[in-house]
Coordinates of C-alpha atoms in Angstrom, one line a residue:
M1 CA 0.0 0.0 0.0
S2 CA 1.5 3.4 -1.0
I3 CA 1.5 6.4 1.2
G4 CA 0.4 9.7 -0.5
N5 CA -1.9 12.5 -0.5
S6 CA -5.6 11.5 -0.9
P7 CA -8.0 13.6 -3.0
E8 CA -9.6 15.0 0.3
D9 CA -6.0 16.4 1.1
E10 CA -5.7 18.2 -2.2
R11 CA -9.3 19.7 -2.2
P12 CA -8.3 22.8 0.0
F13 CA -5.4 23.7 -2.4
E14 CA -8.0 23.5 -5.4
N15 CA -10.5 25.8 -3.5
E16 CA -7.6 28.4 -2.9
H17 CA -6.8 28.4 -6.6
V18 CA -10.5 29.1 -7.3
E19 CA -10.6 31.9 -4.9
A20 CA -7.3 33.3 -6.1
D21 CA -8.8 33.2 -9.8
H22 CA -11.9 34.9 -8.5
E23 CA -10.0 37.8 -6.9
E24 CA -8.1 38.1 -10.0
A25 CA -11.1 38.2 -12.2
R26 CA -12.6 41.2 -10.2
P27 CA -10.8 44.4 -11.3
S28 CA -9.9 47.0 -8.6
I29 CA -12.2 50.0 -8.0
G30 CA -10.0 52.4 -9.9
R31 CA -9.5 50.0 -12.7
A32 CA -13.3 49.5 -13.1
L33 CA -13.9 53.3 -13.3
Q34 CA -11.2 53.8 -15.6
Q35 CA -12.4 51.0 -17.9
A36 CA -15.9 52.5 -17.8
R37 CA -14.7 56.0 -18.5
I38 CA -12.7 54.8 -21.5
A39 CA -15.8 52.8 -22.7
A40 CA -18.0 55.7 -22.5
G41 CA -15.6 57.8 -24.7
L42 CA -14.7 60.2 -21.8
T43 CA -11.5 61.8 -20.8
V44 CA -10.5 62.6 -17.2
D45 CA -11.1 66.3 -18.0
D46 CA -14.6 65.4 -19.1
V47 CA -15.4 63.6 -15.9
S48 CA -13.8 66.4 -13.7
S49 CA -16.0 68.9 -15.5
A50 CA -19.1 66.9 -15.2
T51 CA -18.7 65.9 -11.4
R52 CA -16.7 68.9 -10.2
V53 CA -14.1 66.5 -8.7
R54 CA -10.6 67.6 -9.2
M55 CA -8.6 65.9 -12.0
N56 CA -5.8 65.1 -9.6
I57 CA -8.4 63.1 -7.5
V58 CA -9.9 61.4 -10.5
H59 CA -6.3 60.3 -11.5
A60 CA -5.5 59.2 -7.9
I61 CA -8.8 57.1 -7.6
E62 CA -8.3 55.4 -11.0
A63 CA -4.8 54.5 -9.5
D64 CA -6.5 52.9 -6.4
D65 CA -5.1 55.9 -4.2
F66 CA -7.8 57.3 -2.0
S67 CA -5.6 59.3 0.3
A68 CA -6.3 62.5 -1.6
C69 CA -10.0 62.3 -0.9
G70 CA -9.8 63.4 2.6
G71 CA -11.3 60.2 4.4
D72 CA -13.6 57.4 3.9
V73 CA -16.8 59.5 3.7
Y74 CA -15.4 61.5 1.0
A75 CA -13.9 58.6 -0.7
R76 CA -17.2 56.9 -0.7
G77 CA -18.9 60.0 -2.0
H78 CA -16.3 60.4 -4.9
I79 CA -16.6 56.9 -6.0
R80 CA -20.5 57.1 -6.2
T81 CA -20.1 60.3 -8.1
L82 CA -17.6 59.0 -10.6
A83 CA -19.6 55.7 -11.0
K84 CA -22.7 57.7 -12.1
A85 CA -20.7 59.9 -14.3
V86 CA -19.4 56.7 -16.4
H87 CA -22.7 54.9 -16.2
L88 CA -21.6 52.3 -13.4
D89 CA -23.6 50.9 -10.7
P90 CA -22.0 52.6 -7.4
A91 CA -23.3 49.8 -5.0
P92 CA -20.7 47.0 -6.0
L93 CA -18.0 49.5 -6.0
L94 CA -18.8 50.8 -2.5
A95 CA -19.3 47.3 -1.3
Q96 CA -15.8 46.5 -2.5
Y97 CA -14.3 49.6 -0.9
G98 CA -15.8 48.5 2.3
D99 CA -14.3 45.0 2.0
E100 CA -10.9 46.6 1.3
H101 CA -11.0 49.4 3.9
G102 CA -12.6 47.9 6.9
G103 CA -16.4 48.1 6.1
R104 CA -18.5 51.3 6.4
P105 CA -17.2 53.9 8.7
A106 CA -18.4 54.1 12.3
P107 CA -21.5 56.5 12.6
T108 CA -20.7 59.9 14.0
P109 CA -22.8 61.5 16.7
A110 CA -25.5 63.9 15.3
A111 CA -24.2 67.5 15.4
P112 CA -26.2 69.6 18.0
L113 CA -28.9 71.9 16.5
F114 CA -28.0 75.4 16.5
E115 CA -29.7 78.6 15.1
A116 CA -28.2 79.7 12.0
E117 CA -26.5 83.1 12.2
R118 CA -28.4 85.8 10.7
I119 CA -26.8 87.4 7.6
R120 CA -25.5 90.7 8.4
P121 CA -25.9 93.3 5.6
E122 CA -22.8 95.3 4.5
R123 CA -22.2 98.7 5.9
R124 CA -23.9 101.1 3.6
G125 CA -24.2 104.9 3.6
P126 CA -27.4 106.8 4.8
N127 CA -30.5 106.2 2.7
W128 CA -31.2 109.7 1.6
T129 CA -34.5 108.8 -0.3
A130 CA -36.1 107.4 2.8
A131 CA -34.9 110.4 4.9
M132 CA -36.4 112.8 2.4
V133 CA -39.8 110.9 2.5
A134 CA -39.8 110.9 6.3
A135 CA -39.0 114.5 6.4
I136 CA -41.9 115.3 3.9
V137 CA -44.3 113.2 6.0
A138 CA -43.2 114.9 9.0
V139 CA -43.7 118.5 7.7
V140 CA -47.1 117.5 6.3
G141 CA -48.2 116.0 9.6
F142 CA -47.0 119.1 11.6
V143 CA -48.8 121.7 9.3
G144 CA -52.0 119.5 9.6
F145 CA -51.6 119.3 13.5
T146 CA -50.9 123.2 13.8
M147 CA -54.0 124.1 11.7
F148 CA -56.1 121.7 13.9
R149 CA -54.6 123.2 17.1
G150 CA -55.1 126.6 15.9
D151 CA -58.9 126.1 15.4
D152 CA -59.1 124.7 18.9
G153 CA -57.1 127.5 20.5
S154 CA -59.5 130.1 19.1
N155 CA -62.5 128.5 20.5
E156 CA -60.9 128.2 23.8
A157 CA -59.9 131.8 23.8
N158 CA -63.5 132.8 23.2
V159 CA -64.9 130.8 26.0
A160 CA -62.2 131.5 28.4
E161 CA -63.3 133.1 31.8
G162 CA -62.5 136.8 32.0
S163 CA -61.4 137.1 28.2
T164 CA -62.3 140.1 26.1
P165 CA -62.8 140.4 22.2
G166 CA -59.5 142.1 22.1
D167 CA -57.8 139.3 23.9
S168 CA -59.2 136.7 21.5
A169 CA -57.7 138.5 18.5
S170 CA -54.2 138.3 20.1
P171 CA -52.1 135.5 19.3
T172 CA -52.2 132.6 22.0
T173 CA -48.8 131.2 22.9
K174 CA -48.9 127.3 22.7
T175 CA -46.4 124.6 23.3
K176 CA -45.7 122.6 20.3
K177 CA -46.1 118.8 20.7
P178 CA -42.8 117.1 20.0
A179 CA -42.9 114.9 16.8
D180 CA -43.1 111.2 17.6
P181 CA -39.6 109.5 17.5
E182 CA -38.9 107.4 14.4
P183 CA -39.3 103.6 15.2
E184 CA -36.4 101.5 15.5
P185 CA -35.5 99.4 12.5
S186 CA -36.9 95.9 12.7
D187 CA -34.8 92.6 12.7
S188 CA -36.0 91.9 9.2
A189 CA -34.8 95.4 8.0
I190 CA -31.5 94.8 9.6
A191 CA -31.0 91.4 8.0
A192 CA -32.3 92.4 4.6
A193 CA -29.6 92.0 1.8
P194 CA -28.9 94.7 -0.6
Q195 CA -31.6 94.9 -3.3
D196 CA -29.0 95.7 -6.1
K197 CA -26.9 92.7 -5.6
V198 CA -27.1 88.8 -5.0
T199 CA -25.8 87.7 -1.7
V200 CA -25.1 84.0 -1.0
R201 CA -24.1 82.6 2.4
V202 CA -22.9 79.1 2.7
A203 CA -22.7 77.4 6.2
A204 CA -21.2 74.0 6.8
A205 CA -23.9 72.8 9.4
D206 CA -23.8 69.0 9.3
G207 CA -20.1 68.2 8.2
R208 CA -17.3 69.2 5.8
S209 CA -17.9 70.0 2.1
W210 CA -16.0 71.1 -0.8
I211 CA -17.4 74.5 -2.2
A212 CA -16.7 76.4 -5.4
A213 CA -18.3 79.7 -6.2
K214 CA -17.9 81.8 -9.5
D215 CA -19.3 85.4 -10.3
H216 CA -21.4 86.3 -13.3
N217 CA -18.3 86.5 -15.6
G218 CA -17.3 82.9 -14.6
R219 CA -14.3 84.0 -12.5
M220 CA -13.7 81.8 -9.5
I221 CA -14.4 83.4 -6.1
F222 CA -13.7 80.5 -3.9
D223 CA -12.5 76.8 -4.2
G224 CA -11.8 75.0 -1.1
V225 CA -13.3 72.8 1.7
L226 CA -15.5 74.2 4.5
K227 CA -15.2 72.4 7.9
Q228 CA -18.2 71.8 9.9
G229 CA -19.3 75.2 11.5
D230 CA -17.5 77.3 8.9
T231 CA -19.3 79.9 6.7
K232 CA -18.6 81.7 3.6
T233 CA -20.5 84.7 2.0
F234 CA -20.3 85.5 -1.7
Q235 CA -21.8 88.5 -3.3
D236 CA -22.1 89.8 -7.0
S237 CA -23.7 92.5 -9.0
S238 CA -26.0 90.1 -10.8
K239 CA -25.4 86.2 -10.5
V240 CA -23.4 83.6 -8.2
H241 CA -22.8 80.1 -9.5
L242 CA -22.3 77.4 -6.9
V243 CA -20.9 73.7 -6.8
L244 CA -21.7 71.9 -3.6
G245 CA -19.5 68.8 -3.1
D246 CA -21.5 67.4 -0.2
A247 CA -24.9 69.2 -0.4
G248 CA -26.5 67.4 2.4
A249 CA -24.0 69.0 5.0
I250 CA -24.9 72.6 3.7
D251 CA -27.2 75.3 4.8
L252 CA -27.9 78.0 2.1
F253 CA -29.1 81.6 2.7
V254 CA -29.8 83.6 -0.5
N255 CA -30.6 87.4 -0.3
G256 CA -31.5 87.0 3.2
K257 CA -33.7 84.0 3.0
K258 CA -32.9 80.4 4.0
I259 CA -33.1 78.0 0.9
E260 CA -35.3 74.8 1.9
E261 CA -33.9 72.1 -0.2
N262 CA -33.8 68.4 0.7
F263 CA -30.3 67.7 -0.5
Q264 CA -28.9 64.2 0.0
P265 CA -25.7 63.5 1.9
G266 CA -22.9 63.1 -0.4
S267 CA -24.8 64.6 -3.5
V268 CA -23.1 67.2 -5.9
E269 CA -25.3 70.2 -6.6
R270 CA -24.8 72.9 -9.0
L271 CA -26.8 76.0 -8.5
T272 CA -27.2 79.5 -9.7
Y273 CA -28.8 82.5 -7.7
T274 CA -29.7 86.0 -9.0
K275 CA -31.1 89.1 -7.5
G276 CA -34.6 89.3 -6.1
D277 CA -36.4 86.2 -4.8
P278 CA -34.0 83.1 -4.4
E279 CA -34.3 80.9 -7.5
A280 CA -31.9 78.0 -8.2
G281 CA -30.7 78.0 -11.9

C-alpha cells in the first residue's frame, strides 16, 4: 500500500486556486472606473468637469489611491459620483471599498442643533431717499396738526373766563407737541440683503464639504473645503454660481432667505442664484 496525498487532502488547495482566480477576475475599484470611462468615450477632464471632482483626485482614484479624498466619507462620495458619471452601478464598488478598507465608517454623533447666524448686511451709507420721504411726511403732519390746534385755540380763547374780544384777537402762545420719534428698524430690515446685488451665504452645518463659487463672468471666487461650523458669504452684482461637493451638509441663505432644499448627503449640486427672490438655476 502506497502512502500519499488523498483527493481529500488536495481539495483545499483547489479551493484556494478558485478563490485566487476569482480575486484576479474582479478588477480594482480604480481599474473598473477607468475602464468604464474609456468605454464611455470620456476623458479625465470630461469627468472632472461633469462631477466637479478635481482632475488630480480622479487620476488618484483610478490608480486606487484614496488618500487625496480626505477620508472614507469623501472617498465613498467620490466613488459614487464618478461611477454615475461613467454609467456604473456604484453599489458594488462601494461594497468592494468597504471590504478593502474595513467596512463602513462608524456613525458619528449627530451635530447639536443650532440657530443659523443671521446674515449681516454690509455697511452702507445713509438712505437719503427714505430720509427725504420721512421729512416730507413729518412736515405735512406738523402743518395739519398746527392748523387743527389753531382752530381749537381760537375756540378756547372765546370761552375762557375773563377774556375780552381784544384778547381773542391776540395770538395765543402754545407749546408745540414734539414729533413722535421714528421707530427703531426691525430685525428683518437689519437682516435684509442689498436689493441691487445677489448675496449667497454657505454654512457647513452638518459636516465638511468642498465648495466652489464663481461670479457672473465665470471668475472663480472661492474653491476649497469648509469644515463643520465654517461659513462663507459670496456677493455679486447679478449672479453667483455654486457647486456643493456634499450638499447634504450645507445650509444656504440667499438674499437674506434660507433655501429649503432636501439635498442628500454626499450629493453634488450645481446652483445659480440671481437678484430678487431666491431661485435655483
